[in-house]
Coordinates of C-alpha atoms in Angstrom, one line a residue:
Chain A
M111 CA -15.3 94.2 -74.0
S112 CA -18.1 91.1 -72.7
F113 CA -16.9 88.4 -70.7
S114 CA -19.2 84.8 -70.4
M115 CA -19.7 84.4 -66.5
L116 CA -17.5 81.5 -66.8
Q117 CA -14.5 83.9 -67.8
V118 CA -15.7 86.0 -64.7
V119 CA -15.0 83.1 -62.2
K120 CA -12.3 81.5 -63.6
Q121 CA -10.6 85.3 -63.7
C122 CA -10.6 85.0 -60.2
N123 CA -9.6 81.7 -59.3
S124 CA -6.9 82.1 -61.8
V125 CA -4.4 79.3 -60.1
T126 CA -6.5 75.6 -60.6
N127 CA -3.4 73.1 -59.7
A128 CA -1.1 74.5 -57.0
D129 CA 0.9 71.8 -57.0
S130 CA 1.6 72.2 -60.8
V131 CA 2.1 75.6 -60.4
A132 CA 4.3 75.2 -57.6
E133 CA 6.1 72.9 -59.3
S134 CA 6.7 74.3 -62.6
E135 CA 7.3 77.9 -61.6
G136 CA 10.0 77.0 -58.7
H137 CA 7.6 78.5 -55.6
Y138 CA 8.4 77.6 -52.1
W139 CA 5.8 75.9 -49.7
L140 CA 5.7 77.8 -46.5
K141 CA 4.7 74.6 -44.1
H142 CA 4.0 74.2 -40.3
G143 CA 4.1 70.4 -38.9
G144 CA 3.1 68.4 -42.1
S145 CA 0.7 70.8 -43.5
K146 CA 0.8 73.4 -46.5
V147 CA 0.0 76.6 -45.1
G148 CA 0.9 79.1 -47.6
L149 CA 2.9 79.5 -51.1
V150 CA 5.5 82.3 -51.6
S151 CA 7.6 83.4 -55.2
A152 CA 11.1 82.1 -55.7
K153 CA 11.5 85.4 -56.2
D154 CA 10.5 87.1 -52.2
I155 CA 12.1 83.7 -50.8
T156 CA 15.5 85.7 -52.1
A157 CA 14.5 88.6 -50.7
L158 CA 13.3 87.3 -47.4
E159 CA 16.2 85.2 -47.0
Q160 CA 18.4 87.8 -47.0
A161 CA 16.3 90.1 -44.8
C162 CA 16.3 87.1 -42.0
Q163 CA 20.5 87.0 -42.9
E164 CA 20.3 90.5 -41.5
H165 CA 17.9 90.5 -38.3
E166 CA 19.1 89.5 -35.5
Q167 CA 16.9 86.7 -34.5
A168 CA 16.0 83.6 -36.1
V169 CA 12.4 84.1 -38.0
F170 CA 12.6 81.3 -40.6
D171 CA 14.2 78.1 -41.9
I172 CA 15.0 77.8 -45.7
D173 CA 15.3 74.6 -47.1
H174 CA 16.1 74.8 -50.8
S175 CA 16.6 71.4 -51.3
T176 CA 12.5 70.9 -50.9
R177 CA 11.3 74.5 -51.6
T178 CA 10.1 74.6 -48.3
L179 CA 9.8 77.6 -45.6
R180 CA 9.0 76.8 -42.1
F181 CA 8.8 78.9 -38.7
S182 CA 12.3 78.6 -37.2
A183 CA 12.2 75.6 -34.7
S184 CA 13.3 77.8 -31.7
L185 CA 9.7 79.9 -32.0
A186 CA 7.6 77.3 -30.2
S187 CA 4.1 79.4 -29.3
Q188 CA 1.6 81.1 -31.9
E189 CA 2.7 84.1 -29.8
S190 CA 6.2 83.9 -30.3
R191 CA 6.3 83.2 -34.1
S192 CA 3.7 86.3 -34.6
S193 CA 6.7 88.9 -32.8
A194 CA 9.3 87.9 -34.4
V195 CA 7.4 87.9 -38.0
A196 CA 6.2 91.1 -36.6
A197 CA 10.0 92.3 -36.5
L198 CA 11.4 90.7 -39.0
L199 CA 8.1 92.3 -41.7
T200 CA 8.8 95.9 -40.0
E201 CA 12.3 95.5 -41.2
M202 CA 11.7 94.7 -44.6
R203 CA 8.9 97.0 -45.3
A204 CA 11.4 100.0 -44.3
K205 CA 13.8 98.5 -46.9
Q206 CA 11.3 97.7 -49.6
S207 CA 12.3 93.8 -49.6
W208 CA 8.6 93.0 -50.1
A209 CA 6.6 95.1 -52.8
S210 CA 3.4 94.2 -50.8
L211 CA 4.3 95.8 -47.9
L212 CA 4.2 99.1 -49.1
K213 CA 0.6 98.3 -48.5
W214 CA 1.2 97.8 -45.6
R215 CA -2.2 97.7 -43.0
D216 CA -1.8 97.9 -39.6
E217 CA -4.2 94.5 -39.4
L218 CA -3.1 90.9 -38.7
Y219 CA -4.4 88.1 -40.4
P220 CA -4.0 84.6 -39.0
I221 CA -2.6 81.0 -40.2
Y222 CA -3.8 78.0 -39.4
G223 CA -2.8 74.7 -38.6
S224 CA -4.0 71.2 -39.6
N225 CA -6.4 71.2 -36.4
G226 CA -7.4 74.5 -37.0
E227 CA -5.2 75.5 -34.5
L228 CA -3.6 78.9 -34.6
V229 CA 0.3 79.3 -36.5
A230 CA 0.6 82.9 -36.2
M231 CA -0.8 86.0 -36.9
V232 CA 1.1 88.1 -39.9
E233 CA 0.7 91.8 -41.5
R234 CA -2.7 91.8 -43.8
A235 CA 0.0 93.0 -46.7
A236 CA 2.0 90.2 -46.3
S237 CA -0.8 87.4 -46.9
Y238 CA -0.4 87.6 -50.4
T239 CA 3.7 87.8 -50.7
F240 CA 3.6 84.4 -47.7
G241 CA 0.1 83.0 -49.9
I242 CA -1.9 82.5 -46.6
R243 CA -5.4 81.0 -46.6
T244 CA -7.6 84.3 -46.0
F245 CA -11.2 84.7 -45.1
G246 CA -13.9 87.5 -45.2
V247 CA -17.3 88.8 -45.0
H248 CA -19.4 89.6 -48.8
I249 CA -22.6 90.9 -48.4
N250 CA -24.9 91.5 -51.0
G251 CA -27.4 94.8 -49.9
I252 CA -30.4 93.6 -51.6
V253 CA -33.6 96.3 -51.9
Q254 CA -37.2 94.7 -52.7
G255 CA -39.6 96.8 -54.7
S256 CA -43.0 97.1 -54.3
N257 CA -43.3 95.7 -57.8
G258 CA -41.7 92.5 -56.8
E259 CA -38.6 93.6 -58.6
T260 CA -34.9 93.0 -56.5
R261 CA -32.5 95.3 -56.7
M262 CA -28.9 95.2 -55.4
W263 CA -26.6 98.2 -53.8
V264 CA -23.2 98.3 -55.3
A265 CA -20.4 100.2 -53.9
K266 CA -17.8 102.3 -55.8
R267 CA -14.2 101.6 -54.7
S268 CA -12.4 104.6 -53.6
A269 CA -9.7 105.8 -55.7
T270 CA -7.1 105.5 -52.9
K271 CA -7.9 102.3 -52.3
Q272 CA -4.6 100.1 -52.3
T273 CA -6.4 97.2 -53.6
W274 CA -8.5 97.5 -57.0
P275 CA -9.4 101.3 -56.9
G276 CA -12.5 102.6 -58.7
Y277 CA -14.1 98.6 -59.3
L278 CA -17.2 97.7 -57.6
D279 CA -17.9 95.9 -55.0
Q280 CA -20.9 94.5 -53.0
I281 CA -22.2 96.7 -50.5
V282 CA -19.8 95.8 -48.2
A283 CA -17.4 93.4 -47.7
G284 CA -14.2 92.9 -45.7
G285 CA -11.4 90.6 -44.5
I286 CA -11.7 89.1 -41.5
G287 CA -9.2 89.6 -38.8
N288 CA -7.2 90.7 -35.6
G289 CA -9.1 87.7 -33.9
M290 CA -12.7 88.5 -34.7
G291 CA -15.5 86.3 -36.0
A292 CA -17.3 86.0 -39.1
G293 CA -20.9 88.0 -37.6
E294 CA -18.6 90.2 -35.6
S295 CA -16.9 91.2 -39.1
V296 CA -20.0 91.8 -40.6
I297 CA -21.8 93.9 -37.9
K298 CA -18.3 96.1 -38.1
E299 CA -17.5 96.0 -42.0
C300 CA -21.5 97.1 -42.0
S301 CA -21.2 100.0 -40.2
E302 CA -17.5 101.4 -41.2
E303 CA -18.2 100.8 -45.1
A304 CA -21.3 101.4 -45.8
G305 CA -22.9 103.2 -42.2
I306 CA -25.5 100.3 -41.6
P307 CA -26.7 100.2 -37.9
E308 CA -26.3 97.4 -36.4
H309 CA -30.4 96.7 -36.2
L310 CA -30.4 96.5 -39.5
A311 CA -27.2 94.6 -40.7
R312 CA -28.1 92.2 -38.1
A313 CA -30.7 91.1 -40.5
A314 CA -28.2 89.9 -42.7
K315 CA -28.8 85.9 -43.5
S316 CA -25.3 84.1 -43.8
A317 CA -26.0 81.9 -47.6
G318 CA -22.4 79.6 -47.6
T319 CA -19.3 80.2 -48.8
V320 CA -17.2 81.2 -52.1
Q321 CA -13.3 79.6 -52.6
Y322 CA -10.9 80.3 -55.1
F323 CA -7.3 80.2 -55.3
A324 CA -6.2 83.7 -56.9
R325 CA -3.0 85.6 -57.7
S326 CA -2.0 89.0 -58.5
E327 CA 1.6 90.8 -59.1
L328 CA 2.1 90.7 -55.1
G329 CA 1.7 86.9 -54.7
F330 CA -1.3 84.4 -53.9
L331 CA -4.7 84.4 -52.9
P332 CA -6.3 81.1 -51.5
E333 CA -9.6 82.6 -50.1
T334 CA -12.3 81.4 -48.8
Q335 CA -15.2 84.1 -48.2
L336 CA -18.3 84.0 -46.2
V337 CA -21.6 85.3 -48.3
Y338 CA -24.6 87.5 -46.6
D339 CA -27.5 88.5 -48.0
L340 CA -29.2 91.3 -46.5
E341 CA -32.7 93.0 -47.2
L342 CA -32.5 96.2 -46.5
P343 CA -35.6 98.5 -46.6
Q344 CA -36.6 100.3 -49.3
G345 CA -35.8 104.1 -47.4
F346 CA -32.2 103.0 -46.4
V347 CA -29.6 105.3 -48.3
P348 CA -26.0 103.3 -47.4
Q349 CA -23.1 106.2 -46.4
P350 CA -19.5 106.0 -47.7
A351 CA -18.6 106.2 -44.1
D352 CA -14.4 105.1 -43.6
G353 CA -13.4 106.5 -46.9
E354 CA -13.3 103.0 -48.9
V355 CA -16.2 103.4 -50.8
Q356 CA -16.5 106.8 -53.5
E357 CA -20.6 105.9 -54.0
F358 CA -23.2 103.4 -53.8
Y359 CA -25.5 102.8 -56.5
L360 CA -29.1 100.9 -56.3
W361 CA -29.5 98.4 -59.5
T362 CA -31.5 96.6 -61.3
M363 CA -30.3 92.7 -61.3
D364 CA -29.7 93.7 -65.3
Q365 CA -27.7 96.2 -64.6
V366 CA -25.5 94.3 -62.0
V367 CA -25.3 91.6 -64.7
D368 CA -24.1 93.9 -67.2
G369 CA -21.8 95.5 -64.9
V370 CA -20.4 91.9 -64.2
R371 CA -20.2 91.2 -68.1
Q372 CA -18.4 94.3 -68.6
G373 CA -15.8 93.7 -66.4
L374 CA -16.6 96.5 -63.7
F375 CA -16.2 94.1 -60.5
K376 CA -13.3 93.5 -58.6
P377 CA -12.9 89.5 -59.6
N378 CA -14.1 88.1 -56.3
C379 CA -16.9 90.1 -56.1
A380 CA -18.2 89.6 -59.3
L381 CA -17.5 85.8 -58.5
C382 CA -20.1 86.8 -55.3
V383 CA -22.4 88.2 -57.7
V384 CA -22.6 85.5 -59.8
D385 CA -23.0 83.1 -56.4
F386 CA -26.0 85.0 -55.9
L387 CA -27.4 85.0 -59.2
V388 CA -27.0 80.9 -58.6
R389 CA -28.5 80.7 -55.4
H390 CA -31.4 83.1 -56.8
G391 CA -32.7 81.4 -59.7
Y392 CA -31.1 83.9 -62.3
L393 CA -28.0 81.5 -63.7
T394 CA -30.1 79.0 -64.5
P395 CA -29.3 75.2 -66.2
E396 CA -31.0 76.8 -69.2
N397 CA -29.6 79.8 -70.1
E398 CA -26.3 79.5 -68.6
S399 CA -24.2 77.1 -70.9
D400 CA -21.5 76.8 -68.7
Y401 CA -23.6 76.1 -65.2
L402 CA -21.6 73.2 -64.5
E403 CA -18.0 74.5 -64.7
I404 CA -19.2 77.8 -63.4
F405 CA -19.4 75.7 -59.4
D406 CA -16.0 74.3 -59.8
N407 CA -14.3 77.6 -59.8
M408 CA -16.8 79.0 -57.2
H409 CA -16.0 76.2 -54.6
C410 CA -12.5 75.8 -55.5
P411 CA -10.4 72.7 -52.8
L412 CA -7.7 74.3 -51.2
P413 CA -4.8 72.9 -50.2
F414 CA -4.5 74.8 -46.6
P415 CA -6.0 74.1 -43.4
G416 CA -8.7 76.6 -42.1
P417 CA -9.9 77.4 -39.0
I418 CA -12.7 76.0 -36.8
L419 CA -14.9 78.9 -37.6
N420 CA -17.1 79.7 -34.7
K421 CA -14.0 79.3 -32.5
M422 CA -11.7 82.0 -34.2
Chain B
M51 CA -27.5 58.0 -33.0
S52 CA -26.4 61.0 -34.5
F53 CA -24.4 62.1 -37.1
S54 CA -22.7 65.4 -37.3
M55 CA -23.5 67.3 -40.9
L56 CA -19.9 66.7 -42.1
Q57 CA -20.0 63.2 -41.3
V58 CA -23.7 63.3 -43.4
V59 CA -22.2 65.0 -46.4
K60 CA -18.7 62.7 -46.1
Q61 CA -21.3 59.4 -45.9
C62 CA -22.2 60.6 -49.5
N63 CA -19.3 62.3 -50.7
S64 CA -16.9 58.9 -50.0
V65 CA -14.3 59.5 -52.7
T66 CA -12.5 62.3 -51.7
N67 CA -9.6 61.1 -54.4
A68 CA -10.6 58.7 -56.9
D69 CA -7.1 58.5 -58.3
S70 CA -5.2 57.3 -55.4
V71 CA -8.6 54.9 -55.4
A72 CA -8.2 53.6 -58.7
E73 CA -4.5 53.2 -57.8
S74 CA -4.5 51.4 -54.6
E75 CA -7.4 49.8 -55.6
G76 CA -6.6 48.1 -59.3
H77 CA -9.6 49.8 -60.8
Y78 CA -10.1 50.8 -64.8
W79 CA -10.3 53.3 -65.8
L80 CA -13.6 54.3 -68.6
K81 CA -11.7 56.3 -71.4
H82 CA -12.8 58.0 -74.3
G83 CA -10.0 59.8 -76.4
G84 CA -8.0 61.6 -74.0
S85 CA -10.5 61.8 -70.9
K86 CA -11.6 59.5 -68.4
V87 CA -15.3 59.1 -68.6
G88 CA -15.9 56.2 -65.6
L89 CA -14.2 54.1 -63.2
V90 CA -15.0 50.4 -63.2
S91 CA -14.0 47.8 -60.3
A92 CA -11.1 44.7 -61.3
K93 CA -14.2 42.3 -60.4
D94 CA -16.7 43.7 -62.7
I95 CA -13.9 44.0 -65.9
T96 CA -13.2 40.5 -65.3
A97 CA -17.1 39.6 -66.1
L98 CA -16.9 42.4 -68.5
E99 CA -14.1 40.4 -70.2
Q100 CA -15.8 37.3 -70.5
A101 CA -19.0 38.4 -71.8
C102 CA -16.9 40.2 -74.5
Q103 CA -15.5 37.1 -75.6
E104 CA -18.8 35.3 -75.4
H105 CA -20.5 38.3 -77.8
E106 CA -20.6 38.7 -81.6
Q107 CA -20.0 42.0 -81.5
A108 CA -16.4 43.8 -80.5
V109 CA -17.9 46.5 -78.1
F110 CA -15.1 47.3 -75.6
D111 CA -11.3 46.8 -75.6
I112 CA -9.0 46.3 -72.4
D113 CA -6.2 47.0 -71.9
H114 CA -4.7 45.8 -68.8
S115 CA -1.6 47.0 -68.5
T116 CA -3.0 50.4 -68.1
R117 CA -5.8 49.3 -67.0
T118 CA -7.7 51.2 -68.9
L119 CA -11.2 50.6 -70.5
R120 CA -12.4 52.0 -74.2
F121 CA -15.3 51.8 -76.6
S122 CA -13.7 49.6 -79.3
A123 CA -12.7 51.6 -82.0
S124 CA -14.9 50.0 -85.1
L125 CA -17.8 51.6 -83.1
A126 CA -17.7 55.3 -84.9
S127 CA -20.8 57.0 -83.7
Q128 CA -22.7 57.5 -80.6
E129 CA -25.2 55.8 -81.9
S130 CA -23.9 52.3 -82.7
R131 CA -21.6 52.3 -79.2
S132 CA -24.9 52.6 -77.4
S133 CA -26.9 50.2 -79.6
A134 CA -23.5 47.8 -79.3
V135 CA -23.4 48.7 -75.3
A136 CA -27.3 47.9 -74.9
A137 CA -26.9 44.4 -76.5
L138 CA -24.1 43.1 -74.6
L139 CA -25.8 44.6 -71.3
T140 CA -29.1 42.6 -72.4
E141 CA -26.9 39.3 -72.6
M142 CA -24.5 40.0 -69.2
R143 CA -28.0 40.6 -67.5
A144 CA -30.0 37.5 -68.3
K145 CA -26.3 35.7 -67.3
Q146 CA -26.4 38.1 -64.6
S147 CA -22.9 39.0 -64.9
W148 CA -22.9 42.6 -63.0
A149 CA -25.1 42.6 -59.9
S150 CA -26.3 46.0 -60.8
L151 CA -28.1 44.8 -63.8
L152 CA -30.6 42.9 -61.7
K153 CA -31.8 46.7 -60.9
W154 CA -32.3 47.4 -64.9
R155 CA -34.9 50.5 -65.1
D156 CA -35.3 50.9 -68.8
E157 CA -34.0 54.4 -68.5
L158 CA -30.6 55.6 -70.6
Y159 CA -28.4 57.8 -69.1
P160 CA -26.2 59.6 -71.3
I161 CA -22.0 59.3 -71.0
Y162 CA -20.1 63.0 -72.0
G163 CA -17.0 63.4 -73.7
S164 CA -13.9 66.3 -72.9
N165 CA -16.5 69.0 -75.3
G166 CA -20.2 67.9 -74.4
E167 CA -20.5 65.5 -76.7
L168 CA -22.6 62.7 -76.3
V169 CA -20.6 59.5 -76.5
A170 CA -22.8 56.9 -75.6
M171 CA -26.6 56.2 -74.2
V172 CA -26.5 53.1 -71.4
E173 CA -28.9 51.7 -69.2
R174 CA -29.1 53.5 -65.9
A175 CA -28.6 50.7 -64.0
A176 CA -25.1 49.5 -65.5
S177 CA -23.9 53.3 -64.6
Y178 CA -23.3 52.6 -61.1
T179 CA -20.7 49.9 -62.4
F180 CA -19.5 51.9 -65.0
G181 CA -18.6 54.5 -62.3
I182 CA -19.9 57.3 -65.2
R183 CA -21.0 60.5 -64.1
T184 CA -24.7 61.4 -63.7
F185 CA -26.7 64.1 -63.5
G186 CA -30.2 64.5 -61.7
V187 CA -32.7 67.6 -60.1
H188 CA -33.8 67.2 -56.4
I189 CA -36.5 69.4 -55.5
N190 CA -36.9 70.8 -51.9
G191 CA -40.7 71.4 -50.8
I192 CA -41.0 74.0 -48.8
V193 CA -44.7 75.8 -47.3
Q194 CA -44.1 78.8 -45.6
G195 CA -46.1 79.4 -42.9
S196 CA -48.6 82.3 -41.8
N197 CA -46.4 82.5 -38.8
G198 CA -43.8 82.6 -40.5
E199 CA -42.0 79.1 -40.2
T200 CA -40.9 77.4 -43.0
R201 CA -42.0 73.5 -43.4
M202 CA -40.4 70.9 -46.0
W203 CA -41.7 68.0 -47.3
V204 CA -40.1 64.8 -46.9
A205 CA -41.1 61.8 -48.7
K206 CA -40.8 58.4 -47.5
R207 CA -39.5 56.3 -50.3
S208 CA -41.3 53.2 -51.3
A209 CA -40.1 50.0 -49.5
T210 CA -39.9 48.4 -52.8
K211 CA -37.6 51.1 -54.5
Q212 CA -34.8 49.3 -56.1
T213 CA -32.5 51.9 -54.0
W214 CA -32.3 52.8 -49.9
P215 CA -36.1 51.5 -49.8
G216 CA -37.7 53.2 -46.9
Y217 CA -35.3 56.1 -46.5
L218 CA -36.5 59.5 -46.6
D219 CA -36.3 61.8 -50.0
Q220 CA -36.5 65.2 -51.3
I221 CA -40.6 65.5 -52.0
V222 CA -39.7 65.0 -55.6
A223 CA -36.2 63.5 -57.1
G224 CA -34.7 62.0 -60.0
G225 CA -32.3 60.9 -62.4
I226 CA -31.6 63.1 -65.5
G227 CA -31.7 60.7 -68.2
N228 CA -33.0 59.5 -71.7
G229 CA -32.0 62.5 -72.9
M230 CA -34.4 65.3 -71.2
G231 CA -33.2 68.6 -70.4
A232 CA -32.9 69.8 -66.2
G233 CA -36.5 72.1 -66.6
E234 CA -38.4 69.0 -68.3
S235 CA -37.2 66.8 -66.0
V236 CA -38.4 69.0 -63.0
I237 CA -41.6 68.8 -64.3
K238 CA -41.7 65.1 -65.1
E239 CA -40.9 64.3 -62.1
C240 CA -42.8 66.6 -60.3
S241 CA -45.9 65.4 -61.9
E242 CA -44.6 61.4 -61.7
E243 CA -43.6 61.4 -58.1
A244 CA -45.6 63.8 -56.2
G245 CA -48.3 64.4 -58.3
I246 CA -47.3 68.3 -58.4
P247 CA -49.3 69.9 -61.7
E248 CA -47.2 71.4 -64.0
H249 CA -48.7 75.4 -62.6
L250 CA -47.0 74.8 -59.3
A251 CA -44.3 73.0 -60.4
R252 CA -43.2 75.6 -63.1
A253 CA -42.9 77.8 -59.8
A254 CA -39.2 75.3 -59.3
K255 CA -36.7 77.7 -58.7
S256 CA -33.0 76.9 -60.0
A257 CA -30.5 77.3 -56.7
G258 CA -27.6 75.6 -57.7
T259 CA -25.8 72.3 -57.6
V260 CA -24.4 69.7 -55.3
Q261 CA -21.6 67.4 -56.7
Y262 CA -20.2 64.2 -54.9
F263 CA -18.3 61.3 -55.7
A264 CA -20.3 58.2 -54.0
R265 CA -19.8 54.4 -54.1
S266 CA -22.2 52.1 -53.4
E267 CA -21.5 48.1 -53.3
L268 CA -22.4 48.1 -57.1
G269 CA -20.0 50.7 -58.2
F270 CA -19.2 54.4 -58.3
L271 CA -21.4 57.4 -58.1
P272 CA -19.9 60.5 -59.0
E273 CA -22.8 62.6 -59.4
T274 CA -23.8 66.4 -60.3
Q275 CA -27.3 67.1 -58.6
L276 CA -29.3 70.2 -59.8
V277 CA -30.6 72.0 -56.9
Y278 CA -34.5 73.6 -56.9
D279 CA -36.4 74.8 -54.0
L280 CA -40.1 74.9 -54.6
E281 CA -43.0 76.5 -52.4
L282 CA -46.1 75.4 -52.6
P283 CA -49.4 76.2 -50.9
Q284 CA -50.4 76.1 -47.6
G285 CA -53.3 73.9 -48.7
F286 CA -51.4 71.7 -51.4
V287 CA -50.6 68.0 -50.1
P288 CA -48.4 66.2 -52.9
Q289 CA -49.6 62.8 -53.7
P290 CA -47.6 59.6 -54.6
A291 CA -48.3 59.5 -57.9
D292 CA -45.9 55.9 -59.0
G293 CA -45.9 54.2 -56.5
E294 CA -42.2 55.4 -55.7
V295 CA -42.8 57.2 -52.8
Q296 CA -45.1 55.2 -49.7
E297 CA -45.9 58.3 -47.6
F298 CA -45.4 62.7 -47.7
Y299 CA -44.9 64.6 -44.6
L300 CA -44.8 68.3 -44.2
W301 CA -42.2 68.2 -41.4
T302 CA -40.6 71.5 -39.3
M303 CA -37.2 72.3 -40.5
D304 CA -36.3 71.1 -36.7
Q305 CA -37.4 67.7 -37.8
V306 CA -35.8 67.8 -41.1
V307 CA -32.5 68.5 -39.5
D308 CA -33.0 65.7 -36.3
G309 CA -34.1 63.1 -39.4
V310 CA -30.8 64.1 -41.2
R311 CA -28.5 63.9 -37.7
Q312 CA -30.6 60.3 -37.1
G313 CA -29.2 59.3 -40.6
L314 CA -33.1 58.5 -42.0
F315 CA -32.3 60.1 -45.4
K316 CA -30.9 58.6 -48.3
P317 CA -27.6 60.2 -48.1
N318 CA -27.2 62.6 -51.7
C319 CA -30.7 63.9 -50.4
A320 CA -29.4 64.5 -46.9
L321 CA -26.7 66.4 -48.8
C322 CA -29.1 68.2 -50.6
V323 CA -31.1 69.1 -47.0
V324 CA -27.7 70.1 -45.4
D325 CA -27.4 72.3 -49.2
F326 CA -30.4 74.0 -48.4
L327 CA -29.8 74.8 -44.8
V328 CA -26.8 76.6 -45.4
R329 CA -28.0 78.7 -48.7
H330 CA -31.3 79.8 -46.4
G331 CA -29.2 80.5 -42.5
Y332 CA -30.4 77.4 -40.7
L333 CA -26.4 76.3 -40.6
T334 CA -24.2 79.4 -40.2
P335 CA -20.4 79.7 -39.6
E336 CA -21.2 80.7 -36.0
N337 CA -23.3 77.5 -35.2
E338 CA -21.4 75.2 -37.2
S339 CA -17.9 73.9 -35.9
D340 CA -17.1 72.0 -39.8
Y341 CA -18.9 75.0 -41.5
L342 CA -15.9 75.4 -44.1
E343 CA -15.2 71.7 -44.6
I344 CA -18.7 70.9 -44.9
F345 CA -18.5 72.8 -48.3
D346 CA -15.6 71.1 -49.6
N347 CA -17.8 67.9 -49.4
M348 CA -21.0 69.3 -51.2
H349 CA -18.7 70.8 -54.3
C350 CA -16.1 67.9 -55.0
P351 CA -14.4 68.3 -58.5
L352 CA -15.2 65.5 -60.7
P353 CA -12.4 63.6 -62.6
F354 CA -14.9 63.7 -65.5
P355 CA -16.4 65.7 -68.3
G356 CA -20.3 67.0 -68.3
P357 CA -22.4 68.2 -70.6
I358 CA -23.9 71.7 -72.1
L359 CA -26.7 71.5 -69.9
N360 CA -28.8 73.6 -72.0
K361 CA -28.0 71.5 -74.8
M362 CA -28.8 68.0 -73.5

């Protein structure tokens, strides 16, 4: 089995027109003020509505005529919305109302409004079901050989990982949650996932973003990944530190490309590799037929507002 | 006067929703088969219709009810469409039917159909008025100092340039026309615009694309620029070779950023600088408030098909 690079990026960016998918499949938009901030399937709305009826506090208003979900108007602040949704989700987790809640992470993800303001924080596992825009950092770990050859550290995800177990990943990648900033997340994830000490992690160079609208069996994942390149010393060997990684490989770029084409990478990690290959001249207008279309699938416009990053 | 980086990229990517602009301002879509391939203002359609009526050969069909322009069905091949439109435009140039034709370039730009096939070649000056998708190469000329400081060669466009005279530009940039490939265009433009010999130009590293939907007083410019980084030796000094450049400056990155913020660069060249600053870690999620929105304006999806680049 071999995939083209365009197939690889489209496997991740699989919702090319969220409006028409929402319309044709009958999903509900999560809205705040005048903005769409999430997308929830009709099936999950049914389970949510039932949970809301059994719950003591008003948390959401559901309008079936416009297929719209909103936080209850009685919840007037970020804090009140966050604590109300936390209580509701805790009940729903116990009742297994949403499949996503079986993957409870104890980590809070932000929902942003049209001016970058925080609307609420919600449990990460529910982010797929709410279909909210999420943010992460992906770090390409690079080693420059004495012979001029570039190699890349690749992580094999643990077999017990809650998502995509056993697939290949960047040396370090993680969601930005709990109100952390991007740079802070880089340092924290480098330490936790690969045992990269802070003095090395600080060399990570910001190199752009990739952005896509993915879906899984649990819901929608409109995501923005902040991409970093981190050149590591030749002698450094990353260590699986928190059990999320089973093993690290130091691969030539040819091996990395083969892994991508064989579908061994988690889809959004594959997309980050493609971004690396493009930025560093491995994929070019001359050697890649789908060069132009690849970009449209690596920088997908999303229908949801985002934060002012340096004020996160 | 100082612009934010977001204002800079939006100045170039000024048509954020071509469908709604076309609808509200009454423009006509140029179509081929089922695809939109260009966008023409109502005023220019009036002049085109008159020219067509005075012309001996049928070249275009204009449907006012659907506001659609099409090549005449009698023109069954790329070659017949290209030669028919060339004859018509030559007449229109003499009659000054379209203002754009005063900037006649004697260079042919391709129009592509939905499968990347060539629909026709048209005079470059008319590309703005037809609002067709165009392609170019922009090369960042970089010098790495012995002290580790990166500097960038900047070109000041000649005062007699047909577009944006006196503005700042990349060391080398040019449209891809006359059926050339991207790599070929890089070598040719390096030689013609800056006297960069082929053995140096071959070091240009493909680094991605920027894409935007611009408009000017002459029409629409939905463009894709293939971006290259070219590291030049410390001793090399570019030479204005074909009169398109008045002078070259070797600037620190701080000087380049100042030039961008002051609006001294041609807008799409400013956008290429922003792309460089992002890829190389000068603009980061920490120091740039509009980091996320900048990407949406540097990688704008275009409503028109493009070529298979390595078969151009």
